Each structure stands twice: as structure tokens, then as C-alpha cells.
Short mmCIF file of C-alpha atoms in Angstrom, two decimals:
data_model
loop_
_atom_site.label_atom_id
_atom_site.label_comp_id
_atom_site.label_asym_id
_atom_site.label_seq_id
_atom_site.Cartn_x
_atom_site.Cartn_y
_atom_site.Cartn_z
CA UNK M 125 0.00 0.00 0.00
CA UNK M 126 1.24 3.54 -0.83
CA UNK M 127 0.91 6.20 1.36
CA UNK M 128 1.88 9.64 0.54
CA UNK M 129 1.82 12.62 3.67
CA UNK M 130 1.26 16.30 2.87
CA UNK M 131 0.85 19.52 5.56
CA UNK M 132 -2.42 19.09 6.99
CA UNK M 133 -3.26 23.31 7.68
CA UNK M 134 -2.85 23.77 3.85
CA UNK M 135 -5.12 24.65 1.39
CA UNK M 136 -9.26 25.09 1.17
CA UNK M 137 -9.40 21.11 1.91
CA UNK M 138 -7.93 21.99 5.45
CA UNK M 139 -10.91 24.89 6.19
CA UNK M 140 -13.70 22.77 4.61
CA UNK M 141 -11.65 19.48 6.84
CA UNK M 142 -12.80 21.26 9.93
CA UNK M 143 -16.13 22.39 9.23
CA UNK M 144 -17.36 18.72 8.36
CA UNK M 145 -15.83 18.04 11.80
CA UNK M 146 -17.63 20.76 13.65
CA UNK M 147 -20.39 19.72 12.01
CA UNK M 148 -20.03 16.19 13.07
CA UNK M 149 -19.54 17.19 17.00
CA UNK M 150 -22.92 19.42 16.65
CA UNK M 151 -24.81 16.43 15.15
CA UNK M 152 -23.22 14.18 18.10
CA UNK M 153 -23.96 16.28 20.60
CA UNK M 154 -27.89 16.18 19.44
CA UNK M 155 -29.69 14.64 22.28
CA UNK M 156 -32.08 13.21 19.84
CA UNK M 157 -29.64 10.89 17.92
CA UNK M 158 -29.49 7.41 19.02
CA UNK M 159 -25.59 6.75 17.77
CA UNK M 160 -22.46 9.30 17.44
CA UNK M 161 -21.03 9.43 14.45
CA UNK M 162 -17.19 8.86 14.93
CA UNK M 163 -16.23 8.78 11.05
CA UNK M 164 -17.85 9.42 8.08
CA UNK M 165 -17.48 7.75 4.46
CA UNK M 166 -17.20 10.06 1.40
CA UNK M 167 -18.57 8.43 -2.07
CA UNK M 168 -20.04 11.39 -3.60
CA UNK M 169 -18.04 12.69 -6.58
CA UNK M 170 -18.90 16.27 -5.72
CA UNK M 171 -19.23 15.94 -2.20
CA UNK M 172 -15.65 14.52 -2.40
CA UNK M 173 -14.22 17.39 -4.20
CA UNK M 174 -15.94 20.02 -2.23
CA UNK M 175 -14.01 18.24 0.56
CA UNK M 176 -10.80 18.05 -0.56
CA UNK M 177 -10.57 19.82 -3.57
CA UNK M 178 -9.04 16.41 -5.54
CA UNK M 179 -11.35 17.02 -9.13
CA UNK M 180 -10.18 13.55 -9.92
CA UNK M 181 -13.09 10.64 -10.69
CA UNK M 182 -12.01 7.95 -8.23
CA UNK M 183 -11.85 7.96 -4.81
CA UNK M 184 -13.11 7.46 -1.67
CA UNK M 185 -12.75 9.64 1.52
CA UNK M 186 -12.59 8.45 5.44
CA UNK M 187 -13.03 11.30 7.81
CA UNK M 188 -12.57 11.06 11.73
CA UNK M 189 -11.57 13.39 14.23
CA UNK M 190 -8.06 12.23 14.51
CA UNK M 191 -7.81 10.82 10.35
CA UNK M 192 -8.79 12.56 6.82
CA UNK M 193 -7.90 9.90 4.11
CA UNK M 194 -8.49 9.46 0.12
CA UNK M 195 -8.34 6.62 -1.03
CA UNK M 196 -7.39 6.32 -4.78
CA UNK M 197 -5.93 4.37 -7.31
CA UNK M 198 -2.45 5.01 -8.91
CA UNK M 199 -3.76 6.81 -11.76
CA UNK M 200 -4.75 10.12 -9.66
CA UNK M 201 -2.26 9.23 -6.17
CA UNK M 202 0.10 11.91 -7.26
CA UNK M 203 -3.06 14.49 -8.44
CA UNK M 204 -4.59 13.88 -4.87
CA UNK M 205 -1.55 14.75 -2.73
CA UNK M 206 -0.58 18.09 -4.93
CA UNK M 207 -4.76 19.18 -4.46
CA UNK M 208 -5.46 17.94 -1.28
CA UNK M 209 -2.17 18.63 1.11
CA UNK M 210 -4.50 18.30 4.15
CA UNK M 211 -5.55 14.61 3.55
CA UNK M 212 -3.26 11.76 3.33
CA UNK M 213 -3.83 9.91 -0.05
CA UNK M 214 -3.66 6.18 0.18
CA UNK M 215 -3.21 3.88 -2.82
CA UNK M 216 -4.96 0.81 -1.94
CA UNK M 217 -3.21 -2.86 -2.84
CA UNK M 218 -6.04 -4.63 -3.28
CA UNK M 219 -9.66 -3.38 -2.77
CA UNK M 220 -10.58 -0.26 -1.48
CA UNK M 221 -13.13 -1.49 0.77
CA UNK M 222 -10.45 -3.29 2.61
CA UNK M 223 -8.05 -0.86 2.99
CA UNK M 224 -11.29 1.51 4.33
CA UNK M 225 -12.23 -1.10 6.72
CA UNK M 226 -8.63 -1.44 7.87
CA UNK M 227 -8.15 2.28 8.53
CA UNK M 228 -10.97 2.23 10.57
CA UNK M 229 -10.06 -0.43 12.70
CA UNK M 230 -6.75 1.06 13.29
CA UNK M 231 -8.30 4.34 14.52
CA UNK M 232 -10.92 2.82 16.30
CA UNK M 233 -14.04 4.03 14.41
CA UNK M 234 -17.21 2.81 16.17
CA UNK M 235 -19.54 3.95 14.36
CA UNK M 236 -18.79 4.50 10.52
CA UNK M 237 -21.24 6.68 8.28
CA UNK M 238 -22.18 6.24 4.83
CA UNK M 239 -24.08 8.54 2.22
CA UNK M 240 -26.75 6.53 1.92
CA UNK M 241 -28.48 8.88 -0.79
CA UNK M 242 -25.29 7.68 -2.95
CA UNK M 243 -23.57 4.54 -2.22
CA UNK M 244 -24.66 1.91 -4.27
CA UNK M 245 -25.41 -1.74 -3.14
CA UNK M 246 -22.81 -3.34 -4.62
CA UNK M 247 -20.53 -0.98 -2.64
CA UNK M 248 -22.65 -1.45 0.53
CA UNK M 249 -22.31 -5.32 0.33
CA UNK M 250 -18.54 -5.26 -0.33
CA UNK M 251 -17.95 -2.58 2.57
CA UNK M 252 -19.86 -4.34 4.92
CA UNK M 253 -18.13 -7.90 4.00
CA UNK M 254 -14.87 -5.63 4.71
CA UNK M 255 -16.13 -4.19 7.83
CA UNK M 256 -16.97 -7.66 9.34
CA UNK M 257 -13.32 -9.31 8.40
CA UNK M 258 -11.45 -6.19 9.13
CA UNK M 259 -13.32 -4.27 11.76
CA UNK M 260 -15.91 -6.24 13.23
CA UNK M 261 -16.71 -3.73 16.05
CA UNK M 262 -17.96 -1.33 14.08
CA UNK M 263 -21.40 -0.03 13.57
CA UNK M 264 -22.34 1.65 9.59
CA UNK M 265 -24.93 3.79 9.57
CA UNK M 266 -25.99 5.31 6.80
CA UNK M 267 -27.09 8.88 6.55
CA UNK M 268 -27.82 11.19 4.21
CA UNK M 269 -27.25 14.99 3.38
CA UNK M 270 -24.55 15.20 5.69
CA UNK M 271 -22.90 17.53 4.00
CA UNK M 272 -25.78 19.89 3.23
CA UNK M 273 -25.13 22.64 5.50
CA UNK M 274 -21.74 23.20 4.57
CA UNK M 275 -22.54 23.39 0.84
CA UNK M 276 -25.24 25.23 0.26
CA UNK M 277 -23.49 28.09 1.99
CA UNK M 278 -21.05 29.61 -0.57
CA UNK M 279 -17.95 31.14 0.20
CA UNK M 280 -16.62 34.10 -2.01
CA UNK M 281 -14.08 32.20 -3.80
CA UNK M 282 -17.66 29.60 -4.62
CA UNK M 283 -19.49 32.93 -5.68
CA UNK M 284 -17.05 34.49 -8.01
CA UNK M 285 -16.35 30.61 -9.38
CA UNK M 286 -20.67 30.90 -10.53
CA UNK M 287 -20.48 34.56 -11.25
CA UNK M 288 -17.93 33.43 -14.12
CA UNK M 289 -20.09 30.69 -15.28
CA UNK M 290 -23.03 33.07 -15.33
CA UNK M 291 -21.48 35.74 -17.21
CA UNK M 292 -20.24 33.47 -19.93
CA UNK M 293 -24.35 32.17 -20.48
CA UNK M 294 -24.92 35.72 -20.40
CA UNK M 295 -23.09 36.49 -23.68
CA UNK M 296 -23.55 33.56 -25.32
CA UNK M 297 -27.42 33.96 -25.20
CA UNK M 298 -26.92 37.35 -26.20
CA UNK M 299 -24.82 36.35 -29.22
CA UNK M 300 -27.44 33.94 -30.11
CA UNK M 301 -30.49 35.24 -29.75
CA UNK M 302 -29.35 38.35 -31.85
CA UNK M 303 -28.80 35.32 -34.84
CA UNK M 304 -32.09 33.74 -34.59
CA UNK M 305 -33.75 33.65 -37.94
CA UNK M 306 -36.97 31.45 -38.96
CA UNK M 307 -36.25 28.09 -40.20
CA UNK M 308 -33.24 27.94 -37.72
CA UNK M 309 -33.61 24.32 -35.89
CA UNK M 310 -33.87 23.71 -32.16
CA UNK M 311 -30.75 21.99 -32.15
CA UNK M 312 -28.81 24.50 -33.98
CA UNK M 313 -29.45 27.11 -31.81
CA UNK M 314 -28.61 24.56 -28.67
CA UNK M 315 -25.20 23.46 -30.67
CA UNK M 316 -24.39 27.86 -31.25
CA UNK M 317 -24.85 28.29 -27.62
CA UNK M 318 -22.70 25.31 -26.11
CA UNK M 319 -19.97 26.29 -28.82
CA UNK M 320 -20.05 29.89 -27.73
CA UNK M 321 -19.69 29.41 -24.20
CA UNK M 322 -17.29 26.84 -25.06
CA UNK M 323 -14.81 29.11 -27.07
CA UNK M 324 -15.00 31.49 -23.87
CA UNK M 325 -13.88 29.19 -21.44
CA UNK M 326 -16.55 26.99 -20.12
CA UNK M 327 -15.28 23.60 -19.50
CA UNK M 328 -18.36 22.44 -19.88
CA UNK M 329 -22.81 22.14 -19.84
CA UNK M 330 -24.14 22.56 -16.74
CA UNK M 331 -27.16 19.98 -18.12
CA UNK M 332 -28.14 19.60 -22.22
CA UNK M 333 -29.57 22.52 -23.50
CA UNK M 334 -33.21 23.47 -23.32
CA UNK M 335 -34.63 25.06 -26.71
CA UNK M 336 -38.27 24.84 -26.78
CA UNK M 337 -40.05 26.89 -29.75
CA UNK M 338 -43.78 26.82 -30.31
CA UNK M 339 -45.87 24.32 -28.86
CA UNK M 340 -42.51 22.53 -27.41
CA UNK M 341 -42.47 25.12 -25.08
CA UNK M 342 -45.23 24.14 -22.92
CA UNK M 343 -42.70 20.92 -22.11
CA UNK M 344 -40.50 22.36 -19.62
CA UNK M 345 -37.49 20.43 -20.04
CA UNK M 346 -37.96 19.36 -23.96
CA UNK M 347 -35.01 18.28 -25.87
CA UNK M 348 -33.91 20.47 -28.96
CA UNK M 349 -35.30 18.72 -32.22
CA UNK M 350 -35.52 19.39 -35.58
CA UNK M 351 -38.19 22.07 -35.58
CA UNK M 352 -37.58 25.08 -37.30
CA UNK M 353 -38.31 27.77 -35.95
CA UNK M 354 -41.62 29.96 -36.85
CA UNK M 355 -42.52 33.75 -36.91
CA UNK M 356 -44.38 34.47 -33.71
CA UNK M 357 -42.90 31.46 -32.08
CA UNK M 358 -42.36 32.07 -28.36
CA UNK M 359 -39.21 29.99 -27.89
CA UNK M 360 -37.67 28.98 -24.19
CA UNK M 361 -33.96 28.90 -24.09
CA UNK M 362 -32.55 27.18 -20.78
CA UNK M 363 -29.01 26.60 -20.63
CA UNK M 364 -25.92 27.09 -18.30
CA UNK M 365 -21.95 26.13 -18.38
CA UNK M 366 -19.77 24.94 -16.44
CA UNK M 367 -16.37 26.88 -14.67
CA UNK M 368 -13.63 25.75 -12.20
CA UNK M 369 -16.11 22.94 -11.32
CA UNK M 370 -19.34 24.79 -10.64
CA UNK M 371 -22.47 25.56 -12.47
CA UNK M 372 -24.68 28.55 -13.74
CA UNK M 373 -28.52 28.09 -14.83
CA UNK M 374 -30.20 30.42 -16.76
CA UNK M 375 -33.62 30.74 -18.45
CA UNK M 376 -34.54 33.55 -21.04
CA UNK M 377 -37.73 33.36 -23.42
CA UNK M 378 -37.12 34.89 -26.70
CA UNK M 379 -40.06 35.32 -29.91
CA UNK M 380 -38.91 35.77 -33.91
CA UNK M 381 -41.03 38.25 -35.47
CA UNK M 382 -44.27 39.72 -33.28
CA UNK M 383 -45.94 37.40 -30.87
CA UNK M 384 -49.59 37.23 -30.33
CA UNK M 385 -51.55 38.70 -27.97
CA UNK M 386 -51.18 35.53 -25.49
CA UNK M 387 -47.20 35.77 -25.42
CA UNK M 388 -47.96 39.65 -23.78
CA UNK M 389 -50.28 38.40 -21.27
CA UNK M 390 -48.06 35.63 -19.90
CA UNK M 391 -44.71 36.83 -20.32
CA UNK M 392 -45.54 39.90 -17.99
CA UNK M 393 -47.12 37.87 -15.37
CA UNK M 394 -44.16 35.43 -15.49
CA UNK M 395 -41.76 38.56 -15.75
CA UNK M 396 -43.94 40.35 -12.38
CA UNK M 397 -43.32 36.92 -10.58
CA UNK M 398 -39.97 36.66 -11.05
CA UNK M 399 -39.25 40.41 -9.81
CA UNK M 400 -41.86 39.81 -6.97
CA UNK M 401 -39.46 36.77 -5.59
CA UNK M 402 -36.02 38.11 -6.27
CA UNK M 403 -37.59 41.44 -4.71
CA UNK M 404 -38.30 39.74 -1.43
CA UNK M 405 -36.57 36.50 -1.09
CA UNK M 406 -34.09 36.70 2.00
CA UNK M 407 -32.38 34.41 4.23
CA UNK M 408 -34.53 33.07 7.27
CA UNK M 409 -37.60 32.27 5.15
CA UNK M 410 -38.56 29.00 4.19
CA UNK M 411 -38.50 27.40 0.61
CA UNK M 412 -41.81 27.06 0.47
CA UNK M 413 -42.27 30.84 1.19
CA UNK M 414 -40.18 31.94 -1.31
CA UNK M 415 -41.94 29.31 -4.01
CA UNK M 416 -44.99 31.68 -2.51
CA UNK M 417 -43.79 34.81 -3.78
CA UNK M 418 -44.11 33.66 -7.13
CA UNK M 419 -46.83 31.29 -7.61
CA UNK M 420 -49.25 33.54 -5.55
CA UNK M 421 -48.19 36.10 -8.20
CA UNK M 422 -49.68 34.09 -11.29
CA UNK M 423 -52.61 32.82 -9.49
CA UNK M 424 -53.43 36.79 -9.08
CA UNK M 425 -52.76 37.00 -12.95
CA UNK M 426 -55.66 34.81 -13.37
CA UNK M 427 -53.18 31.35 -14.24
CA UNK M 428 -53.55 28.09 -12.37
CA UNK M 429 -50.78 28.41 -9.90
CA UNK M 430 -50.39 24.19 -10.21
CA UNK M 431 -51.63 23.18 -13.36
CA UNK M 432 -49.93 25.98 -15.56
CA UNK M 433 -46.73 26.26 -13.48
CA UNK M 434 -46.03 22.95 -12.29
CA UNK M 435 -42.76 22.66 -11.28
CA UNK M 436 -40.69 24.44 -8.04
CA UNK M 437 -39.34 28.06 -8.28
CA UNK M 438 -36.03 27.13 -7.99
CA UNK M 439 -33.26 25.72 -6.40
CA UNK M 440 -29.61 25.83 -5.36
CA UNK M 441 -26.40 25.80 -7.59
CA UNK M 442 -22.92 25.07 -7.13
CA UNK M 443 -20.90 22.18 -8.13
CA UNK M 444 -24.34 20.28 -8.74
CA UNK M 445 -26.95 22.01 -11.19
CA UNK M 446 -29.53 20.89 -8.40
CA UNK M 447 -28.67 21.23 -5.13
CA UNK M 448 -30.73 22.33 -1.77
CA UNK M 449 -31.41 24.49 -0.72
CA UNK M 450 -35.42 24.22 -2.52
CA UNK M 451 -37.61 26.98 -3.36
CA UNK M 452 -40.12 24.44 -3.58
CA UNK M 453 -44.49 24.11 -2.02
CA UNK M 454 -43.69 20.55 -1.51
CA UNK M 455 -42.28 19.27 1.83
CA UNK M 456 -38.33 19.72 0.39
CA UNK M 457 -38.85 23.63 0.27
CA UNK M 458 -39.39 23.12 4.58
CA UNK M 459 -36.10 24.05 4.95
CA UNK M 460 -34.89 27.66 6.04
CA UNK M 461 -32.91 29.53 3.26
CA UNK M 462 -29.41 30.55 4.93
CA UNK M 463 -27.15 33.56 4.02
CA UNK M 464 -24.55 32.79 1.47
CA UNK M 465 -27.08 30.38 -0.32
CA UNK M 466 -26.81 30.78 -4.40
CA UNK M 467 -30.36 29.49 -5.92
CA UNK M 468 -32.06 29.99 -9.12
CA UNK M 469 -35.66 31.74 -9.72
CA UNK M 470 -37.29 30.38 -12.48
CA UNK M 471 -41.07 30.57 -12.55
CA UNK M 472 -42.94 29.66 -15.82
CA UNK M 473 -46.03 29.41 -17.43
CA UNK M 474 -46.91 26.28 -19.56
CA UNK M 475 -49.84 26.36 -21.89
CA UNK M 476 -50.06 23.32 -24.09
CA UNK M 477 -50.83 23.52 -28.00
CA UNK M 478 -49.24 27.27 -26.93
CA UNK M 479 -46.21 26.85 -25.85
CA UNK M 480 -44.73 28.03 -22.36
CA UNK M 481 -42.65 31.41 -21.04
CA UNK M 482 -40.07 30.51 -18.22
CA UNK M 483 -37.39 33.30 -16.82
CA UNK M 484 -34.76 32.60 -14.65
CA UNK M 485 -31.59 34.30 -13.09
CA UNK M 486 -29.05 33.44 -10.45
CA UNK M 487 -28.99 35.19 -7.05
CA UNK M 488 -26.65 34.96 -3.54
CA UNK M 489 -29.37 35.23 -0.47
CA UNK M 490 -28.34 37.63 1.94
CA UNK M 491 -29.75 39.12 4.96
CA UNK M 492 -32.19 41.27 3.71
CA UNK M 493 -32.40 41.28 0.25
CA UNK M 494 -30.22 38.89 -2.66
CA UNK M 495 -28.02 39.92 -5.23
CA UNK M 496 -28.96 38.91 -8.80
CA UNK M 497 -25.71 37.27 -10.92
CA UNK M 498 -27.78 37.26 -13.88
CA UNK M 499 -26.91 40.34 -16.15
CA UNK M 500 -28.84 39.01 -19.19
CA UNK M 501 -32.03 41.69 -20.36
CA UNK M 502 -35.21 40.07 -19.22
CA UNK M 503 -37.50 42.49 -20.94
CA UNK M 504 -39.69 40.94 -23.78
CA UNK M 505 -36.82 40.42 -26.88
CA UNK M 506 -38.14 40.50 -30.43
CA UNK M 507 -35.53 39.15 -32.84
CA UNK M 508 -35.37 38.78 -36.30
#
């Protein structure tokens, strides 16, 4: 087995290192929990590099109070130790699983956590075969979201990482949408936009591409086909890129030519419900409150607040394109909304044999008010 020591105060890894332990203490020191938690088991590829900052695509990570371990095979062992100096990287022999269940015994971890919202059960049965040869006396429990609270709160170096991403969908749906003839496809415009925010530095799509013209629009997350694009068409363009590892989201609806009356009606009311949420969404309120703020708005307008805008108002961003916390009326938008949490608002209107109007920005939640990334125009844009 190779082993390979760096300084463990260096680097974001050490900060982030000693939050998940704080975090752990609090959570042990709950008087409702029936167990401690005296390590925990890192699986999740994001989770994993939010930890440690290793971007690699293998690897596991063993946390205790005493131990902070990646395990990983020899093809990133020399990436780990350079982007994680506050975690010993260990290059397993064998199977992982064995050489987790070994480093548990040898520091005495009683009662091992695993994301259970993650690990598959293939690796559940091979880590708990480990467990019993290698470490019989301890306990896995498996838990999930324990890294939640540390991750939907953004530090600055997080925010200006999303800002970048933002600002590069920002031109690139400005350089499109200033292109769009009739008889363009769906998937051309998708394939201008990835290739623009490509050429200025996104490493990648935050999800595919949403293009939705006509009638497609009342699907909120169609797929670009081959429909070519019609005068009047109201046309949904979701999209977002990818920067140093984290994600921007974005939603402008566009029209070619004059719309009809209808596109007026509903693009305002989405438009008013937008501005009414980002206007008064703040830390301390709960998802579900801020999902208020918006569907309340087009249920004034006259609009089925369910049936015509069926899906949440938004959600968080980072180094997932869907993380909490949820601006959401079902029982996942429960949740408070803390300072320094980076979500999307995106209400929408769906009208099928219509098509649909959706607008969504980016914004930090502060104290008392949030701050809007976005920079794209959101008035009503008439190309072509």
C-alpha cells in the first residue's frame, strides 16, 4: 500500500476538513440521535471534491476526528496529494473497501457513516463484507445529506467561481439570440450556444440545453429537435456552463417576429413573478415561502398556480446544477434559506398547444435582500 503525507493546515481542503468536523460534533452532541457518528465515508463525486478539492473521478474519503484519508488508485495518487495537502492519499493494494475497513479499525471508528443517498449496493455489500473481516466492532450507519449545510453556503471564492459561469451564459445567449432567424432548428441554436460558451472558457454544460419553440415550449425540459423555428414562435432557451467545477442556470424566453396577444399576457405575469421573488426572497424564510412569492403572483394574474406552473421556483447551484437548498411548495422547500445560499428563480407558465414562457436568473441570499448574478435583459426580446 502507498501512502503519501502532505501539511495538513494547507489549502481550502484543510478549512472545509474542519467544518465537516464541527459539524459532526454538533450532530453528536444532538440529544435526539441514538448513535455518534465517529467517522464518516465520502462516495459522492462532488461531495468529495468540495471536501478536498481532488477534481479527480475515483476515490473514496474516510473522515474522523483524529484521520482525513483518500483513497485512490495510482492513476490520480500523485493528483490527490498536490490538491489535497491536508488529507493523506492512500493507494490501496487490493480493494478499497479493505483498505477503508482497515483504517478504521486502526483508529478505532465505532460507528462509521455512509451517504446513503449515494452509495450503491454493490458498494454497501462489499464494505460491509470488509467491515466484518477487518473491523468487526464497528457499527455503519448510513445517513444522508450530511454535507448539506456546509454546501449550500457559498464562500466568495464559490461565488465568483458561478459569477464566471453566469457571465459566460450571459453572452452567449446574447450572441445567439441576436442570430435567430426562422427556419433555424432547435438543435442549432442549442449546438451555437454550447460552442459559444465553449470558445469562452466553459469547460463544460451545466445539463443539455433546453430550446423549446412553439408548442414545445409548454414541455418544460424538452429536448432540442428538428423544428424550425416559426414567426411568432415564443421559444424557451434554458441553458448554463460549467467553470472551475461549478455551475450557472439560466432561463430567457425569446419570440422571432411579433408574438400574439397571449405571449404579452403571460410573459408579464411570469416577468412580475420573477421580480416579486427576487424582490423579497431573503435568508430566514422557508423554501416554500419563497416558491410563494411567485406562484401567488400568477394565481393573481388569473393562471392556475399548479396546473400551468407545475414545477418548483427554484433551487440551489454550485458544483451540482440541483442542489438544496429548494424553493419548492412541496415538503423539500421546509427548509430555512441561509445567508450565502446561491439558488435559481425560475417561474414559468406552460400552456399546451401554446407553448410556455419561463425566466430565470441566479442570485446569492443575503440578509435582507439577494443579489442577482444574472446580467442578461429580461424584458420581452423581439428578434429577427
Amino acid at each position: 500500500m502507498t501512502e503519501l503525507n502532505r501539511d495538513h493546515s494547507a489549502g481550502v481542503g484543510a478549512t472545509r476538513l474542519a467544518a465537516l468536523r464541527r459539524h459532526l460534533a454538533s450532530l453528536n452532541a444532538d440529544p435526539a440521535r441514538t448513535g455518534s457518528i465517529v467517522a464518516i465515508l465520502i462516495t459522492q463525486a462532488d461531495n468529495r471534491r468540495y471536501l478536498t478539492g481532488f477534481t479527480g473521478s475515483a476515490g473514496q474519503v474516510l473522515v474522523s476526528a483524529t484521520d482525513a484519508v483518500i483513497f485512490t488508485d495510482f492513476r490520480y495518487v500523485e493528483q490527490a496529494s498536490v490538491q489535497a495537502p491536508a488529507f493523506t492519499v492512500v493507494q490501496p493494494e487490493g480493494s478499497p473497501w479493505v483498505a477503508i475497513a482497515r483504517r478504521a479499525s486502526q483508529h478505532g471508528v465505532a460507528h462509521l457513516a455512509i451517504e446513503s443517498d449515494d452509495m450503491t449496493v454493490d458498494g454497501h455489500q462489499r464494505l460491509v463484507a470488509s467491515m466484518a473481516e477487518h473491523a468487526p466492532g464497528c457499527a455503519i450507519v448510513g445517513e444522508s445529506g450530511l454535507l448539506v449545510p456546509l454546501r449550500q453556503v457559498k464562500d466568495a471564492s464559490e461565488v465568483e467561481k458561478i459569477r464566471r459561469a453566469v457571465l459566460i451564459g450571459d453572452r452567449a445567449i446574447e450572441t445567439v439570440t441576436a442570430g435567430l432567424r426562422p427556419g433555424m432548428t432547435e438543435r442549432e441554436i442549442a449546438w451555437r450556444l454550447e460552442v459559444v460558451m465553449r470558445e469562452a472558457g466553459a469547460t463544460g454544460l451545466s445539463f443539455p440545453t433546453i430550446v423549446a419553440s412553439g408548442p414545445n415550449g409548454a414541455m418544460p425540459h424538452h429536448r432540442p429537435g428538428n423544428r424550425e423555428i416559426q414567426v411568432g414562435d415564443p421559444i424557451v432557451i434554458d441553458m448554463g456552463c460549467v467553470v472551475d467545477g461549478y455551475c450557472s442556470d439560466m432561463t430567457r424566453t425569446v419570440v422571432v417576429g411579433e408574438p400574439d396577444a397571449t405571449f404579452w399576457n403571460v410573459y408579464r405575469t411570469v416577468l412580475s413573478a420573477q421580480l416579486v421573488c427576487e424582490d423579497g426572497l431573503r435568508a430566514g424564510m422557508t423554501g416554500k415561502e419563497a416558491d410563494a412569492l411567485a406562484r401567488d403572483t400568477i394565481g393573481r394574474a388569473g393562471f392556475d398556480p399548479v396546473v400551468s406552473f407545475g414545477h418548483s421556483t427554484g433551487h440551489g447551484v454550485g458544483m451540482a446544477i440541483h442542489e438544496p437548498p429548494w424553493l419548492s411548495s412541496s415538503e423539500r422547500g421546509s427548509a430555512r434559506i441561509p445567508v450565502g445560499a446561491v439558488v435559481t428563480v425560475e417561474p414559468g407558465i406552460y400552456l399546451p398547444g401554446w407553448g410556455g414562457v419561463r425566466i430565470e436568473d441566479i442570485v446569492v441570499v443575503g440578509e435582507q435582500r439577494c443579489q442577482v448574478l444574472t446580467t442578461a435583459h429580461k424584458q420581452p426580446v423581439v428578434v429577427g
